[in-house]
């Protein structure tokens, strides 16, 4: 029972790990898109609403002038790069805390040990069954040889 329970726990742990990675990937996508904070609303106003360029509600060029808008976009790009780097660092397989690695290794070792014990038990059971089968086969062969010897003795007595 404990092997099955640990297998289920391991599977659930993997599912949660993959779910976390998917969620973090979505967050990473949003973080990478931070520099588009001004572009997307401007595009929506220009294309979908058909407003003229000088009537935009969100216009960093008008707010910060052209140089300020470029520097603001670069700053947002730098922020998204730094945040994205840390998210990717956490998502990268093989890079985790030593405690997590030790715990996972301990669990895997326990599972392997239990599986080895189960395999050894099955091998022992198979050997015992083979020995029992061999003993039964020998007993059956002995009975057959006794019956044959009795039958041959009867026939020799009849001949005399």
mmCIF file of C-alpha atoms in Angstrom:
data_model
loop_
_atom_site.group_PDB
_atom_site.id
_atom_site.type_symbol
_atom_site.label_atom_id
_atom_site.label_comp_id
_atom_site.label_asym_id
_atom_site.label_seq_id
_atom_site.Cartn_x
_atom_site.Cartn_y
_atom_site.Cartn_z
ATOM 1 C CA UNK A 1 0.000 0.000 0.000
ATOM 2 C CA UNK A 2 2.752 2.458 0.853
ATOM 3 C CA UNK A 3 4.373 2.034 -2.570
ATOM 4 C CA UNK A 4 1.100 2.864 -4.296
ATOM 5 C CA UNK A 5 0.529 5.842 -2.018
ATOM 6 C CA UNK A 6 4.021 7.164 -2.694
ATOM 7 C CA UNK A 7 3.542 6.670 -6.423
ATOM 8 C CA UNK A 8 0.315 8.673 -6.293
ATOM 9 C CA UNK A 9 2.006 11.383 -4.201
ATOM 10 C CA UNK A 10 4.896 11.510 -6.656
ATOM 11 C CA UNK A 11 2.481 11.805 -9.578
ATOM 12 C CA UNK A 12 0.503 14.572 -7.877
ATOM 13 C CA UNK A 13 3.735 16.380 -7.046
ATOM 14 C CA UNK A 14 4.756 16.229 -10.713
ATOM 15 C CA UNK A 15 1.355 17.466 -11.859
ATOM 16 C CA UNK A 16 1.553 20.398 -9.442
ATOM 17 C CA UNK A 17 5.089 21.113 -10.588
ATOM 18 C CA UNK A 18 4.036 21.193 -14.234
ATOM 19 C CA UNK A 19 1.010 23.351 -13.409
ATOM 20 C CA UNK A 20 3.260 25.795 -11.567
ATOM 21 C CA UNK A 21 5.600 25.909 -14.546
ATOM 22 C CA UNK A 22 2.696 26.676 -16.888
ATOM 23 C CA UNK A 23 1.447 29.475 -14.640
ATOM 24 C CA UNK A 24 4.958 30.903 -14.308
ATOM 25 C CA UNK A 25 5.326 30.777 -18.098
ATOM 26 C CA UNK A 26 2.167 32.850 -18.480
ATOM 27 C CA UNK A 27 3.476 35.327 -15.903
ATOM 28 C CA UNK A 28 6.755 35.431 -17.828
ATOM 29 C CA UNK A 29 4.880 36.209 -21.019
ATOM 30 C CA UNK A 30 3.135 39.118 -19.297
ATOM 31 C CA UNK A 31 6.431 40.355 -17.823
ATOM 32 C CA UNK A 32 8.131 40.226 -21.206
ATOM 33 C CA UNK A 33 5.315 42.329 -22.635
ATOM 34 C CA UNK A 34 5.794 45.178 -20.114
ATOM 35 C CA UNK A 35 7.435 47.439 -22.729
ATOM 36 C CA UNK A 36 4.228 47.173 -24.742
ATOM 37 C CA UNK A 37 2.310 48.900 -21.936
ATOM 38 C CA UNK A 38 1.901 52.021 -24.037
ATOM 39 C CA UNK A 39 1.875 50.498 -27.510
ATOM 40 C CA UNK A 40 -1.147 48.213 -27.133
ATOM 41 C CA UNK A 41 -3.542 50.883 -25.777
ATOM 42 C CA UNK A 42 -2.319 53.310 -28.450
ATOM 43 C CA UNK A 43 -2.930 50.698 -31.159
ATOM 44 C CA UNK A 44 -6.427 49.985 -29.804
ATOM 45 C CA UNK A 45 -7.286 53.687 -29.881
ATOM 46 C CA UNK A 46 -5.833 54.275 -33.337
ATOM 47 C CA UNK A 47 -7.018 51.156 -35.157
ATOM 48 C CA UNK A 48 -10.164 49.994 -33.385
ATOM 49 C CA UNK A 49 -11.590 53.322 -32.287
ATOM 50 C CA UNK A 50 -10.284 55.297 -35.244
ATOM 51 C CA UNK A 51 -9.088 58.252 -33.172
ATOM 52 C CA UNK A 52 -6.551 60.611 -34.719
ATOM 53 C CA UNK A 53 -2.929 60.451 -33.498
ATOM 54 C CA UNK A 54 -3.085 63.770 -31.620
ATOM 55 C CA UNK A 55 -6.272 62.767 -29.678
ATOM 56 C CA UNK A 56 -4.942 59.631 -27.977
ATOM 57 C CA UNK A 57 -5.672 59.371 -24.241
ATOM 58 C CA UNK A 58 -2.501 57.361 -23.591
ATOM 59 C CA UNK A 59 0.372 58.883 -25.562
ATOM 60 C CA UNK A 60 3.867 58.653 -24.055
ATOM 61 C CA UNK A 61 5.336 60.753 -26.860
ATOM 62 C CA UNK A 62 3.084 63.669 -25.944
ATOM 63 C CA UNK A 63 3.697 63.099 -22.211
ATOM 64 C CA UNK A 64 7.473 62.583 -22.246
ATOM 65 C CA UNK A 65 8.471 63.774 -25.743
ATOM 66 C CA UNK A 66 10.159 61.423 -28.165
ATOM 67 C CA UNK A 67 13.408 60.988 -26.215
ATOM 68 C CA UNK A 68 11.552 60.418 -22.929
ATOM 69 C CA UNK A 69 9.259 57.836 -24.557
ATOM 70 C CA UNK A 70 12.279 55.948 -25.925
ATOM 71 C CA UNK A 71 14.020 55.991 -22.541
ATOM 72 C CA UNK A 72 10.810 54.938 -20.785
ATOM 73 C CA UNK A 73 10.430 52.016 -23.202
ATOM 74 C CA UNK A 74 14.062 51.009 -22.616
ATOM 75 C CA UNK A 75 13.550 51.239 -18.846
ATOM 76 C CA UNK A 76 10.441 49.058 -19.055
ATOM 77 C CA UNK A 77 12.427 46.635 -21.231
ATOM 78 C CA UNK A 78 15.162 46.495 -18.592
ATOM 79 C CA UNK A 79 12.599 45.871 -15.840
ATOM 80 C CA UNK A 80 10.999 43.084 -17.869
ATOM 81 C CA UNK A 81 14.428 41.589 -18.577
ATOM 82 C CA UNK A 82 15.376 41.513 -14.890
ATOM 83 C CA UNK A 83 12.027 40.107 -13.780
ATOM 84 C CA UNK A 84 12.051 37.613 -16.655
ATOM 85 C CA UNK A 85 15.578 36.495 -15.752
ATOM 86 C CA UNK A 86 14.535 35.608 -12.210
ATOM 87 C CA UNK A 87 11.410 33.819 -13.410
ATOM 88 C CA UNK A 88 13.400 31.815 -15.955
ATOM 89 C CA UNK A 89 15.993 31.041 -13.290
ATOM 90 C CA UNK A 90 13.234 29.558 -11.129
ATOM 91 C CA UNK A 91 11.713 27.663 -14.073
ATOM 92 C CA UNK A 92 14.972 26.213 -15.356
ATOM 93 C CA UNK A 93 15.075 22.498 -14.550
ATOM 94 C CA UNK A 94 17.893 21.394 -12.328
ATOM 95 C CA UNK A 95 18.191 24.709 -10.525
ATOM 96 C CA UNK A 96 16.408 24.545 -7.224
ATOM 97 C CA UNK A 97 17.272 24.716 -3.605
ATOM 98 C CA UNK A 98 19.429 21.999 -2.099
ATOM 99 C CA UNK A 99 16.668 21.070 0.329
ATOM 100 C CA UNK A 100 14.277 20.356 -2.539
ATOM 101 C CA UNK A 101 16.892 18.269 -4.307
ATOM 102 C CA UNK A 102 17.684 16.305 -1.153
ATOM 103 C CA UNK A 103 13.995 15.717 -0.418
ATOM 104 C CA UNK A 104 13.320 14.524 -3.965
ATOM 105 C CA UNK A 105 16.393 12.287 -3.910
ATOM 106 C CA UNK A 106 15.360 10.830 -0.552
ATOM 107 C CA UNK A 107 11.854 10.083 -1.826
ATOM 108 C CA UNK A 108 13.220 8.515 -5.003
ATOM 109 C CA UNK A 109 15.676 6.425 -3.002
ATOM 110 C CA UNK A 110 12.889 5.211 -0.716
ATOM 111 C CA UNK A 111 10.735 4.347 -3.725
ATOM 112 C CA UNK A 112 13.638 2.535 -5.366
ATOM 113 C CA UNK A 113 14.390 0.629 -2.157
ATOM 114 C CA UNK A 114 10.761 -0.410 -1.794
ATOM 115 C CA UNK A 115 10.588 -1.435 -5.434
ATOM 116 C CA UNK A 116 13.777 -3.467 -5.019
ATOM 117 C CA UNK A 117 12.336 -5.120 -1.916
ATOM 118 C CA UNK A 118 9.140 -5.904 -3.791
ATOM 119 C CA UNK A 119 11.150 -7.366 -6.666
ATOM 120 C CA UNK A 120 13.233 -9.450 -4.252
ATOM 121 C CA UNK A 121 10.078 -10.690 -2.544
ATOM 122 C CA UNK A 122 8.578 -11.630 -5.904
ATOM 123 C CA UNK A 123 11.783 -13.417 -6.900
ATOM 124 C CA UNK A 124 11.805 -15.325 -3.601
ATOM 125 C CA UNK A 125 8.161 -16.248 -4.053
ATOM 126 C CA UNK A 126 8.903 -17.426 -7.590
ATOM 127 C CA UNK A 127 11.839 -19.523 -6.349
ATOM 128 C CA UNK A 128 9.700 -21.038 -3.594
ATOM 129 C CA UNK A 129 6.969 -21.838 -6.106
ATOM 130 C CA UNK A 130 9.544 -23.437 -8.416
ATOM 131 C CA UNK A 131 10.928 -25.525 -5.552
ATOM 132 C CA UNK A 132 7.424 -26.589 -4.513
ATOM 133 C CA UNK A 133 6.607 -27.455 -8.124
ATOM 134 C CA UNK A 134 9.848 -29.442 -8.430
ATOM 135 C CA UNK A 135 9.048 -31.315 -5.190
ATOM 136 C CA UNK A 136 5.537 -32.066 -6.411
ATOM 137 C CA UNK A 137 6.938 -33.209 -9.725
ATOM 138 C CA UNK A 138 9.427 -35.508 -7.963
ATOM 139 C CA UNK A 139 6.684 -36.865 -5.725
ATOM 140 C CA UNK A 140 4.503 -37.524 -8.757
ATOM 141 C CA UNK A 141 7.425 -39.157 -10.565
ATOM 142 C CA UNK A 142 8.144 -41.362 -7.520
ATOM 143 C CA UNK A 143 4.512 -42.421 -7.342
ATOM 144 C CA UNK A 144 4.497 -43.207 -11.044
ATOM 145 C CA UNK A 145 7.685 -45.252 -10.767
ATOM 146 C CA UNK A 146 6.271 -47.136 -7.756
ATOM 147 C CA UNK A 147 3.087 -47.902 -9.656
ATOM 148 C CA UNK A 148 5.119 -49.059 -12.644
ATOM 149 C CA UNK A 149 7.310 -51.262 -10.478
ATOM 150 C CA UNK A 150 4.257 -52.765 -8.779
ATOM 151 C CA UNK A 151 2.631 -53.404 -12.167
ATOM 152 C CA UNK A 152 5.752 -55.050 -13.552
ATOM 153 C CA UNK A 153 6.074 -57.252 -10.429
ATOM 154 C CA UNK A 154 2.448 -58.353 -10.863
ATOM 155 C CA UNK A 155 3.070 -59.258 -14.493
ATOM 156 C CA UNK A 156 6.192 -61.258 -13.612
ATOM 157 C CA UNK A 157 4.241 -63.183 -10.987
ATOM 158 C CA UNK A 158 1.517 -63.939 -13.540
ATOM 159 C CA UNK A 159 4.066 -65.259 -15.998
ATOM 160 C CA UNK A 160 5.553 -67.683 -13.451
#
